[in-house]
Amino acid sequence: MIIVGVGGQGVIMVSKVLATICQMQGHQVKQSEVHGMAKRGGGVFSHVRFGEKVWSPTIPKGGADVLLALEWAEAMRWINHLRPGKGIFISDTQHIMPPFACRSRQRNADAAYTRETPHEILEQIQDGYAMDATTMARDLGNERAANTMLLGVLSTALDFPAEDWRDVISRFVPPKTVDINIKAFDHGREWAELVHENPDHAAEQLRRPEIAPALLSEAGEHDGDFVQLDINVDWCKSCDICVKMCPERCLKLDDQLKAVLHKPELCTGCRICEWLCPDLAITVHRDPANVKASA
Amino acid sequence: MAQTGRVAKTAAPSARPNADVRPLMGNEALARGAWEAGVRVAAAYPGTPSTEILEALSGYPEEDVYAQWSTNEKVSLDVAMGASFEGVRALSVMKHVGLNVAADALMSMTYIGVNGGLVIIVCDDPGIHSSQNEQDTRALARFAMVPVLEPSDAQEAPAFMRHAYEISETFDTPVIVRSTTRLSHTRSPVVLGERIEVARREFDDNPVKNVMIPSHARLRHPVLLEREAKLGKYFETSALTELEMLGRAAGVITTSISHGYVKEVLGDASVLKLAGSYPLPERKIRDFAASVERLFVVEELEPVIEDQIRAWGIKVDGKEFFPRDGEFSPEVVRAGFVKAGALPDMGIGDDVFHIEPTPRPPVLCPGCPHTSAYMVLRQAEARVAGDIGCYTLAAIEPLRAIDTCVSMGSSIANATGMAKTRGMTKTGVEQRPVVATIGDSTFLHSGLPPLIDAVYNNADITVMLLDNHIVAMTGGQDHPGTGKTLRGEQTHRVDYESVCRSVGVKWVRTVDSYDLAAMHKALREAIDFKGVAVIISDRECVIDPVKVKGIAMEVRAESCTACQSCMNVGCPSISWSDEWFDGRHKVKIDPNTCIGCTFCAQVCPSDSIQPGTGL
């Protein structure tokens, strides 16, 4: 079983619950994780293996019986570790956008986030569950219980007594949150039962509606990528504000201490320099026609 | 409610595990083993993946074991040696690169030997999960002629620790127990044993052995060579050397975590599982080689075992098929055997889904006080010599404000070297000011000698001491700058300003890391100052020891001009919203993760970021 998510979501807690419950059923268990970067917003993963004798602590690609994902892009990162045709896929559909994904300052840029939708993925998996566990857990009272809700879904696929699950979960979650986590666990179980009984109905009712594949672009309302900066050197008094405030650092002061655009290829035409220049010395042109007019 | 289980599994043994079996992480199991072996004194400097060992050891009673954080790995090894001289079992723990720092002490200790057993646990990081390289400790152990033991999982770790102390005392040698990230951070059930109490040995009043001057050392070197031969013989019959004869077509010599991968992918091969990679049991290996048709060595990283076997003239396959770089996995080991023709290519592990993964590099936490130092450095267009710690993450976009990062404590001396090139007009002039950035713990680890050097040689540099009051990268450990010991006792707290002044730094200023304007001003003045200037950027880490939470900031969307200046902070709480302005996304702030540091508000040119009302 592979458990994946983003730092702080409880991947390690979920793994400990799984390792403990497998051990309670008399299995040998190895659970492997990597520490260090986990707190710093990176992806976190944990491998849990159980059986009579476990050799390797890690699961090879195509070898996981279960992929439990607490975040959608992480599910996509690990999906090829699932046993083809047989593995059980359980994922929260919530998106945790890394700052890296919102980096482009180009106009009409989209977030660099996985394009696959839960619908597309579930169509290709025999035994797959995608639920908006975060929202459902929030509705129950605490979105941090999303992880135990997903455990509830998983519990219907493993032959362990429900009482053991509740017992182990109560031991590993913070004491104040035992009730909400048990509630979330039961909710996940019921949800999975519903899906088993009537996949279509349950899916329609409870699986999150399709997420828009990409944020709608407003490309049509704007001119193209044309950008030109005019700097009136006579008005520039070398205050350095534009140089310091340019988010792309494409301006500098030249030998005469006048502002110049020294890296035009980086300029995105964001107009910060134009707005902040106290002497109105900078004009950002977006329309080639205007440049000619002012020239 | 009961569903039929749909996960294939083998029949579970009926008996419930007894109370003496507990799931332990490899590091916890190593600590358990040290405690069971009767260790009395333990010292370490934190470093992933080794940190949890001493933390776990400090959970055992104080009357059993004294445990301390040391300022660096060399100090930790020297402390352990002191205890060994006094005749008790001692332990020093470090990560692989820590052994470089401690190597000087180790190279002498191997000549001296031990009185009380001395074990050094070194955790390697194949795959470089959290380090600056993936050097192989086994090669260094062989170089130092120190035996190295390599448990293959947590279950074996306690027994290996007990053997390590026995070997240390029997053969009069320090012993390295080598772990790797995968072993250190894998949890598996471990059978708990009892602690054995080992009587203290009398101090060995023997200068010829304990005082390494040339005339003594010359006598000791032959002793080492003898010891190597004796240890090789010992491992012929040691319980830690395990021979499993199955098929004769392929025989595999392996050790450590690689053993699990070999068993996983080539279950019908005969396997000689070694206690460690040095010294090797030659007779045993020769016999094994003769008993199989084809001999493999499967070892992560360097061909340490393979080279020794080859030197004996035995035909063996190894690094031709199994890579010398990166971490092993069942996939890698399988691919090696496939390439060697020992396994058919079944196409296992081919991608079914073709998905471009979303990049998610680690980032500085929301509100991380290190952020401001790099924001102002980026604007100052300084040449920045970085160091080891969380703040190294500022080397990547969007902060991208670190130019070099070498090893613990390198920054200040690197900066001195950079600054000394500034006066060389004949080679072309480089004007950018030189700044070293170094964390509090790294500064105490090995930043002080280069600071003294910089003052002594009158270097024109600025040092930013990023004091977040903790060793953050490894999960929040105390150090001499926190005023607390490993066991949480109050102790003297280092005052950085007086340390800097006392070594001759004339310009020192402590600035609140959250005050961007003050940071700017301090940096400008420090750069203008001719000579060594030290800025202490002072703010506690936002997650350790206490999770800091303030009023979350909010974006006033109506005035946001989507300029993305706040995105330059690199804060994980800030992302794009669904609203647009002039072809770009406006931004939003996640109130659950924002801690209210106000960096984004301080850079917002339209004042659109304000403390929220949501709390």
PDB file of C-alpha atoms in Angstrom, chain A residues 6 12 16 23-37 39-43 45 49-53 55-62 65-66 71 73-74 76-77 79-81 84 88 96-114 116 121 124-125 127 129 143 156-160 164 166 189-190 193 196 215-218 222 244-245 247 249 268-272 275-276 286, chain B residues 1-13 15-17 21-23 25 48 52 129-130 152-153 155 181-182 185-189 257 259-261 263-264 329-331 334 348-365 378-381 390 393 397-400 472-476 524 543-544 561 563-565 567-568 570-572 574-578 580-585 592 603 605:
ATOM      1  CA  VAL A   6       1.640  16.862   0.835  1.00  0.00           C
ATOM      2  CA  ILE A  12       2.712   9.489   8.322  1.00  0.00           C
ATOM      3  CA  LYS A  16       1.154   4.300  11.250  1.00  0.00           C
ATOM      4  CA  GLN A  23       0.366  -5.968  12.698  1.00  0.00           C
ATOM      5  CA  MET A  24      -2.697  -6.507  14.909  1.00  0.00           C
ATOM      6  CA  GLN A  25      -3.922  -9.047  12.364  1.00  0.00           C
ATOM      7  CA  GLY A  26      -0.654 -10.930  12.835  1.00  0.00           C
ATOM      8  CA  HIS A  27       1.161  -9.806   9.699  1.00  0.00           C
ATOM      9  CA  GLN A  28       4.770  -8.815   9.386  1.00  0.00           C
ATOM     10  CA  VAL A  29       4.865  -5.155   8.400  1.00  0.00           C
ATOM     11  CA  LYS A  30       7.426  -2.797   6.961  1.00  0.00           C
ATOM     12  CA  GLN A  31       6.622   0.862   6.603  1.00  0.00           C
ATOM     13  CA  SER A  32       9.005   3.154   4.814  1.00  0.00           C
ATOM     14  CA  GLU A  33       9.007   6.897   4.549  1.00  0.00           C
ATOM     15  CA  VAL A  34      11.456   9.695   3.900  1.00  0.00           C
ATOM     16  CA  HIS A  35      11.816  12.506   6.436  1.00  0.00           C
ATOM     17  CA  GLY A  36      13.561  15.827   6.220  1.00  0.00           C
ATOM     18  CA  MET A  37      11.812  17.648   3.429  1.00  0.00           C
ATOM     19  CA  LYS A  39       7.613  19.702   6.498  1.00  0.00           C
ATOM     20  CA  ARG A  40       8.630  21.961   3.674  1.00  0.00           C
ATOM     21  CA  GLY A  41       5.707  21.605   1.332  1.00  0.00           C
ATOM     22  CA  GLY A  42       7.224  18.804  -0.703  1.00  0.00           C
ATOM     23  CA  GLY A  43       5.389  15.663  -1.652  1.00  0.00           C
ATOM     24  CA  PHE A  45       5.002   9.318   0.519  1.00  0.00           C
ATOM     25  CA  ARG A  49       3.894  -3.654   3.107  1.00  0.00           C
ATOM     26  CA  PHE A  50       2.414  -6.537   5.029  1.00  0.00           C
ATOM     27  CA  GLY A  51       2.359 -10.307   4.734  1.00  0.00           C
ATOM     28  CA  GLU A  52       3.944 -13.392   6.202  1.00  0.00           C
ATOM     29  CA  LYS A  53       7.459 -12.278   5.246  1.00  0.00           C
ATOM     30  CA  TRP A  55      11.680  -8.286   2.270  1.00  0.00           C
ATOM     31  CA  SER A  56      11.913  -4.944   0.503  1.00  0.00           C
ATOM     32  CA  PRO A  57      10.456  -2.013   2.443  1.00  0.00           C
ATOM     33  CA  THR A  58       9.547  -0.233  -0.771  1.00  0.00           C
ATOM     34  CA  ILE A  59       6.991  -1.179  -3.380  1.00  0.00           C
ATOM     35  CA  PRO A  60       8.101  -1.308  -7.002  1.00  0.00           C
ATOM     36  CA  LYS A  61       6.276   0.486  -9.792  1.00  0.00           C
ATOM     37  CA  GLY A  62       3.210  -1.484 -10.806  1.00  0.00           C
ATOM     38  CA  ASP A  65      -2.299  -3.139  -4.200  1.00  0.00           C
ATOM     39  CA  VAL A  66      -3.546   0.155  -2.824  1.00  0.00           C
ATOM     40  CA  GLU A  71      -4.101  15.156  -2.685  1.00  0.00           C
ATOM     41  CA  ALA A  73      -1.586  15.863  -8.024  1.00  0.00           C
ATOM     42  CA  GLU A  74       0.212  13.463  -5.679  1.00  0.00           C
ATOM     43  CA  MET A  76      -1.243  11.406 -10.325  1.00  0.00           C
ATOM     44  CA  ARG A  77       2.467  11.348  -9.478  1.00  0.00           C
ATOM     45  CA  ILE A  79      -0.584   6.287 -10.075  1.00  0.00           C
ATOM     46  CA  ASN A  80       1.831   4.158 -12.091  1.00  0.00           C
ATOM     47  CA  HIS A  81       2.865   2.402  -8.892  1.00  0.00           C
ATOM     48  CA  PRO A  84      -2.275  -2.529 -13.385  1.00  0.00           C
ATOM     49  CA  ILE A  88      -7.303  -0.078  -5.580  1.00  0.00           C
ATOM     50  CA  ILE A  96      -3.060  21.819  -3.076  1.00  0.00           C
ATOM     51  CA  MET A  97      -1.415  24.233  -5.448  1.00  0.00           C
ATOM     52  CA  PRO A  98       2.369  24.447  -4.994  1.00  0.00           C
ATOM     53  CA  PRO A  99       3.749  28.007  -5.233  1.00  0.00           C
ATOM     54  CA  PHE A 100       5.833  26.679  -8.082  1.00  0.00           C
ATOM     55  CA  ALA A 101       2.659  26.178 -10.125  1.00  0.00           C
ATOM     56  CA  CYS A 102       1.775  29.877 -10.019  1.00  0.00           C
ATOM     57  CA  ARG A 103       5.140  31.139 -11.087  1.00  0.00           C
ATOM     58  CA  SER A 104       4.637  32.343 -14.616  1.00  0.00           C
ATOM     59  CA  ARG A 105       4.144  36.072 -14.925  1.00  0.00           C
ATOM     60  CA  GLN A 106       3.320  35.790 -18.596  1.00  0.00           C
ATOM     61  CA  ARG A 107      -0.116  37.011 -19.481  1.00  0.00           C
ATOM     62  CA  ASN A 108      -2.817  34.384 -19.745  1.00  0.00           C
ATOM     63  CA  ALA A 109      -0.598  31.832 -18.048  1.00  0.00           C
ATOM     64  CA  ASP A 110      -2.244  28.867 -16.382  1.00  0.00           C
ATOM     65  CA  ALA A 111      -1.187  27.156 -13.208  1.00  0.00           C
ATOM     66  CA  ALA A 112       1.270  24.321 -13.789  1.00  0.00           C
ATOM     67  CA  TYR A 113      -0.946  21.700 -12.188  1.00  0.00           C
ATOM     68  CA  THR A 114      -1.939  18.261 -13.383  1.00  0.00           C
ATOM     69  CA  GLU A 116      -6.159  14.946 -15.426  1.00  0.00           C
ATOM     70  CA  ILE A 121      -8.823   8.522 -14.257  1.00  0.00           C
ATOM     71  CA  GLN A 124      -9.451   3.658 -16.579  1.00  0.00           C
ATOM     72  CA  ILE A 125      -9.374   1.997 -13.151  1.00  0.00           C
ATOM     73  CA  ASP A 127     -11.472  -0.293  -8.437  1.00  0.00           C
ATOM     74  CA  TYR A 129     -12.588   6.020  -5.675  1.00  0.00           C
ATOM     75  CA  GLU A 143     -11.305  19.221   7.200  1.00  0.00           C
ATOM     76  CA  THR A 156     -14.116  -1.711   3.111  1.00  0.00           C
ATOM     77  CA  ALA A 157     -11.447  -3.244   0.878  1.00  0.00           C
ATOM     78  CA  LEU A 158      -9.448  -4.927   3.624  1.00  0.00           C
ATOM     79  CA  ASP A 159     -10.725  -7.817   5.680  1.00  0.00           C
ATOM     80  CA  PHE A 160      -9.980  -6.292   9.088  1.00  0.00           C
ATOM     81  CA  ASP A 164      -9.926  -2.626  15.191  1.00  0.00           C
ATOM     82  CA  ARG A 166     -11.643   2.582  15.141  1.00  0.00           C
ATOM     83  CA  ARG A 189     -17.144   3.570   5.056  1.00  0.00           C
ATOM     84  CA  GLU A 190     -20.769   4.406   4.360  1.00  0.00           C
ATOM     85  CA  GLU A 193     -20.739   1.017   0.682  1.00  0.00           C
ATOM     86  CA  HIS A 196     -20.443  -0.516  -4.068  1.00  0.00           C
ATOM     87  CA  LEU A 215      -8.915  28.334 -14.970  1.00  0.00           C
ATOM     88  CA  LEU A 216     -10.708  30.206 -17.710  1.00  0.00           C
ATOM     89  CA  SER A 217      -8.354  32.363 -19.629  1.00  0.00           C
ATOM     90  CA  GLU A 218      -9.291  35.846 -20.664  1.00  0.00           C
ATOM     91  CA  HIS A 222      -6.479  41.308 -24.474  1.00  0.00           C
ATOM     92  CA  LYS A 244      14.118  47.653  -7.027  1.00  0.00           C
ATOM     93  CA  MET A 245      10.430  46.953  -7.513  1.00  0.00           C
ATOM     94  CA  PRO A 247       9.366  41.631 -10.093  1.00  0.00           C
ATOM     95  CA  ARG A 249      14.501  42.362 -12.264  1.00  0.00           C
ATOM     96  CA  THR A 268       6.110  40.877 -18.921  1.00  0.00           C
ATOM     97  CA  GLY A 269       4.579  44.331 -19.223  1.00  0.00           C
ATOM     98  CA  CYS A 270       3.143  44.246 -15.718  1.00  0.00           C
ATOM     99  CA  ARG A 271       3.269  48.066 -15.484  1.00  0.00           C
ATOM    100  CA  ILE A 272       4.618  48.171 -11.919  1.00  0.00           C
ATOM    101  CA  TRP A 275       2.719  52.998 -11.814  1.00  0.00           C
ATOM    102  CA  LEU A 276       5.476  53.517  -9.290  1.00  0.00           C
ATOM    103  CA  ARG A 286       0.917  46.858 -25.092  1.00  0.00           C
TER     104      ARG A 286
ATOM    105  CA  MET B   1     -20.946  -3.869   7.010  1.00  0.00           C
ATOM    106  CA  ALA B   2     -18.335  -6.539   6.367  1.00  0.00           C
ATOM    107  CA  GLN B   3     -16.928  -6.424   2.891  1.00  0.00           C
ATOM    108  CA  THR B   4     -14.938  -9.188   1.342  1.00  0.00           C
ATOM    109  CA  GLY B   5     -11.285  -8.293   1.405  1.00  0.00           C
ATOM    110  CA  ARG B   6     -10.076  -7.547  -2.085  1.00  0.00           C
ATOM    111  CA  VAL B   7      -6.398  -7.191  -1.373  1.00  0.00           C
ATOM    112  CA  ALA B   8      -4.470 -10.374  -2.085  1.00  0.00           C
ATOM    113  CA  LYS B   9      -2.701 -11.515   1.015  1.00  0.00           C
ATOM    114  CA  THR B  10      -1.057 -14.546   2.487  1.00  0.00           C
ATOM    115  CA  ALA B  11      -2.589 -16.423   5.386  1.00  0.00           C
ATOM    116  CA  ALA B  12      -1.954 -14.525   8.589  1.00  0.00           C
ATOM    117  CA  PRO B  13      -0.366 -16.395  11.463  1.00  0.00           C
ATOM    118  CA  ALA B  15      -1.127 -15.764  17.126  1.00  0.00           C
ATOM    119  CA  ARG B  16      -1.314 -12.108  18.076  1.00  0.00           C
ATOM    120  CA  PRO B  17       2.096 -10.566  18.557  1.00  0.00           C
ATOM    121  CA  VAL B  21       7.444  -6.842  19.824  1.00  0.00           C
ATOM    122  CA  ARG B  22       7.063  -3.213  18.905  1.00  0.00           C
ATOM    123  CA  PRO B  23       6.989  -1.386  15.556  1.00  0.00           C
ATOM    124  CA  MET B  25      11.731   2.943  12.991  1.00  0.00           C
ATOM    125  CA  THR B  48      18.968  13.684   8.330  1.00  0.00           C
ATOM    126  CA  GLU B  52      16.040  10.365  15.551  1.00  0.00           C
ATOM    127  CA  HIS B 129      17.054  12.734  -0.219  1.00  0.00           C
ATOM    128  CA  SER B 130      18.385  15.399   2.115  1.00  0.00           C
ATOM    129  CA  SER B 152      19.406  -4.900   6.643  1.00  0.00           C
ATOM    130  CA  ASP B 153      16.305  -3.841   8.561  1.00  0.00           C
ATOM    131  CA  GLN B 155      14.545  -6.065  13.251  1.00  0.00           C
ATOM    132  CA  THR B 181      17.946   6.630   4.765  1.00  0.00           C
ATOM    133  CA  ARG B 182      15.745   3.700   3.808  1.00  0.00           C
ATOM    134  CA  HIS B 185      13.194   5.572   8.192  1.00  0.00           C
ATOM    135  CA  THR B 186      11.534   2.191   7.759  1.00  0.00           C
ATOM    136  CA  ARG B 187       9.328   1.016  10.576  1.00  0.00           C
ATOM    137  CA  SER B 188       9.016  -2.676  11.277  1.00  0.00           C
ATOM    138  CA  PRO B 189       8.294  -4.899  14.262  1.00  0.00           C
ATOM    139  CA  ILE B 257      19.083  -2.998   2.735  1.00  0.00           C
ATOM    140  CA  HIS B 259      19.547  -7.896   0.861  1.00  0.00           C
ATOM    141  CA  GLY B 260      15.798  -7.247   0.979  1.00  0.00           C
ATOM    142  CA  TYR B 261      15.720  -6.161  -2.647  1.00  0.00           C
ATOM    143  CA  LYS B 263      15.303 -11.565  -1.856  1.00  0.00           C
ATOM    144  CA  GLU B 264      12.369  -9.716  -3.348  1.00  0.00           C
ATOM    145  CA  SER B 329      14.917  -0.243  -5.101  1.00  0.00           C
ATOM    146  CA  PRO B 330      13.307  -3.494  -6.195  1.00  0.00           C
ATOM    147  CA  GLU B 331      13.020  -1.925  -9.693  1.00  0.00           C
ATOM    148  CA  ARG B 334      15.403  -6.230 -10.986  1.00  0.00           C
ATOM    149  CA  ILE B 348       7.013  -5.083 -15.113  1.00  0.00           C
ATOM    150  CA  GLY B 349       6.721  -1.505 -14.060  1.00  0.00           C
ATOM    151  CA  ASP B 350       6.067   0.011 -17.478  1.00  0.00           C
ATOM    152  CA  ASP B 351       3.884   3.093 -17.241  1.00  0.00           C
ATOM    153  CA  VAL B 352       0.165   2.539 -17.789  1.00  0.00           C
ATOM    154  CA  PHE B 353      -0.742   6.190 -17.364  1.00  0.00           C
ATOM    155  CA  HIS B 354       1.223   8.885 -19.124  1.00  0.00           C
ATOM    156  CA  ILE B 355       0.929  11.834 -16.826  1.00  0.00           C
ATOM    157  CA  GLU B 356       3.181  14.841 -16.524  1.00  0.00           C
ATOM    158  CA  PRO B 357       3.802  15.098 -12.764  1.00  0.00           C
ATOM    159  CA  THR B 358       3.139  18.432 -11.091  1.00  0.00           C
ATOM    160  CA  PRO B 359       6.437  19.836  -9.825  1.00  0.00           C
ATOM    161  CA  ARG B 360       6.308  20.228  -6.054  1.00  0.00           C
ATOM    162  CA  PRO B 361       9.771  21.164  -4.801  1.00  0.00           C
ATOM    163  CA  PRO B 362      10.195  21.754  -1.069  1.00  0.00           C
ATOM    164  CA  VAL B 363       9.851  25.413  -0.110  1.00  0.00           C
ATOM    165  CA  LEU B 364      10.382  27.623   2.900  1.00  0.00           C
ATOM    166  CA  CYS B 365       7.376  27.483   5.231  1.00  0.00           C
ATOM    167  CA  ARG B 378      18.169  39.589  -4.045  1.00  0.00           C
ATOM    168  CA  GLN B 379      17.497  43.291  -4.275  1.00  0.00           C
ATOM    169  CA  ALA B 380      21.025  44.180  -3.192  1.00  0.00           C
ATOM    170  CA  GLU B 381      22.287  42.043  -6.069  1.00  0.00           C
ATOM    171  CA  CYS B 390      16.498  25.104   5.397  1.00  0.00           C
ATOM    172  CA  LEU B 393      15.890  26.372  -0.369  1.00  0.00           C
ATOM    173  CA  GLU B 397      12.982  30.344  -7.690  1.00  0.00           C
ATOM    174  CA  PRO B 398      11.422  32.650  -6.787  1.00  0.00           C
ATOM    175  CA  LEU B 399      13.932  33.813  -4.147  1.00  0.00           C
ATOM    176  CA  ARG B 400      16.916  32.505  -6.117  1.00  0.00           C
ATOM    177  CA  ALA B 472      15.129  23.535  11.906  1.00  0.00           C
ATOM    178  CA  MET B 473      16.078  21.391   8.934  1.00  0.00           C
ATOM    179  CA  THR B 474      16.299  18.199  10.966  1.00  0.00           C
ATOM    180  CA  GLY B 475      13.043  18.735  12.792  1.00  0.00           C
ATOM    181  CA  GLY B 476      13.789  21.151  15.601  1.00  0.00           C
ATOM    182  CA  ARG B 524      23.018  48.431   2.963  1.00  0.00           C
ATOM    183  CA  ILE B 543       7.265  25.430  13.350  1.00  0.00           C
ATOM    184  CA  ASP B 544       9.780  24.469  16.028  1.00  0.00           C
ATOM    185  CA  THR B 561      -3.311  44.665  -9.762  1.00  0.00           C
ATOM    186  CA  CYS B 563       1.499  42.369 -10.346  1.00  0.00           C
ATOM    187  CA  GLN B 564       2.669  39.137  -8.684  1.00  0.00           C
ATOM    188  CA  SER B 565       5.177  40.930  -6.451  1.00  0.00           C
ATOM    189  CA  MET B 567       4.535  35.700  -5.481  1.00  0.00           C
ATOM    190  CA  ASN B 568       8.227  36.612  -5.297  1.00  0.00           C
ATOM    191  CA  GLY B 570       7.754  32.213  -2.554  1.00  0.00           C
ATOM    192  CA  CYS B 571       5.204  31.683   0.191  1.00  0.00           C
ATOM    193  CA  PRO B 572       3.177  28.455  -0.092  1.00  0.00           C
ATOM    194  CA  ILE B 574      -0.162  32.538  -1.652  1.00  0.00           C
ATOM    195  CA  SER B 575      -1.585  31.270  -4.916  1.00  0.00           C
ATOM    196  CA  TRP B 576      -3.617  32.498  -7.826  1.00  0.00           C
ATOM    197  CA  SER B 577      -7.276  33.195  -7.444  1.00  0.00           C
ATOM    198  CA  ASP B 578      -9.918  32.844 -10.146  1.00  0.00           C
ATOM    199  CA  TRP B 580      -8.013  38.317 -13.299  1.00  0.00           C
ATOM    200  CA  PHE B 581      -6.549  41.751 -13.851  1.00  0.00           C
ATOM    201  CA  ASP B 582      -4.988  42.774 -17.132  1.00  0.00           C
ATOM    202  CA  GLY B 583      -4.390  39.205 -18.277  1.00  0.00           C
ATOM    203  CA  ARG B 584      -2.941  37.917 -15.011  1.00  0.00           C
ATOM    204  CA  HIS B 585      -4.344  36.105 -12.032  1.00  0.00           C
ATOM    205  CA  ASN B 592      -5.347  28.035   7.224  1.00  0.00           C
ATOM    206  CA  VAL B 603       6.005  44.224  -0.691  1.00  0.00           C
ATOM    207  CA  PRO B 605       2.742  48.057  -4.105  1.00  0.00           C
TER     208      PRO B 605
END
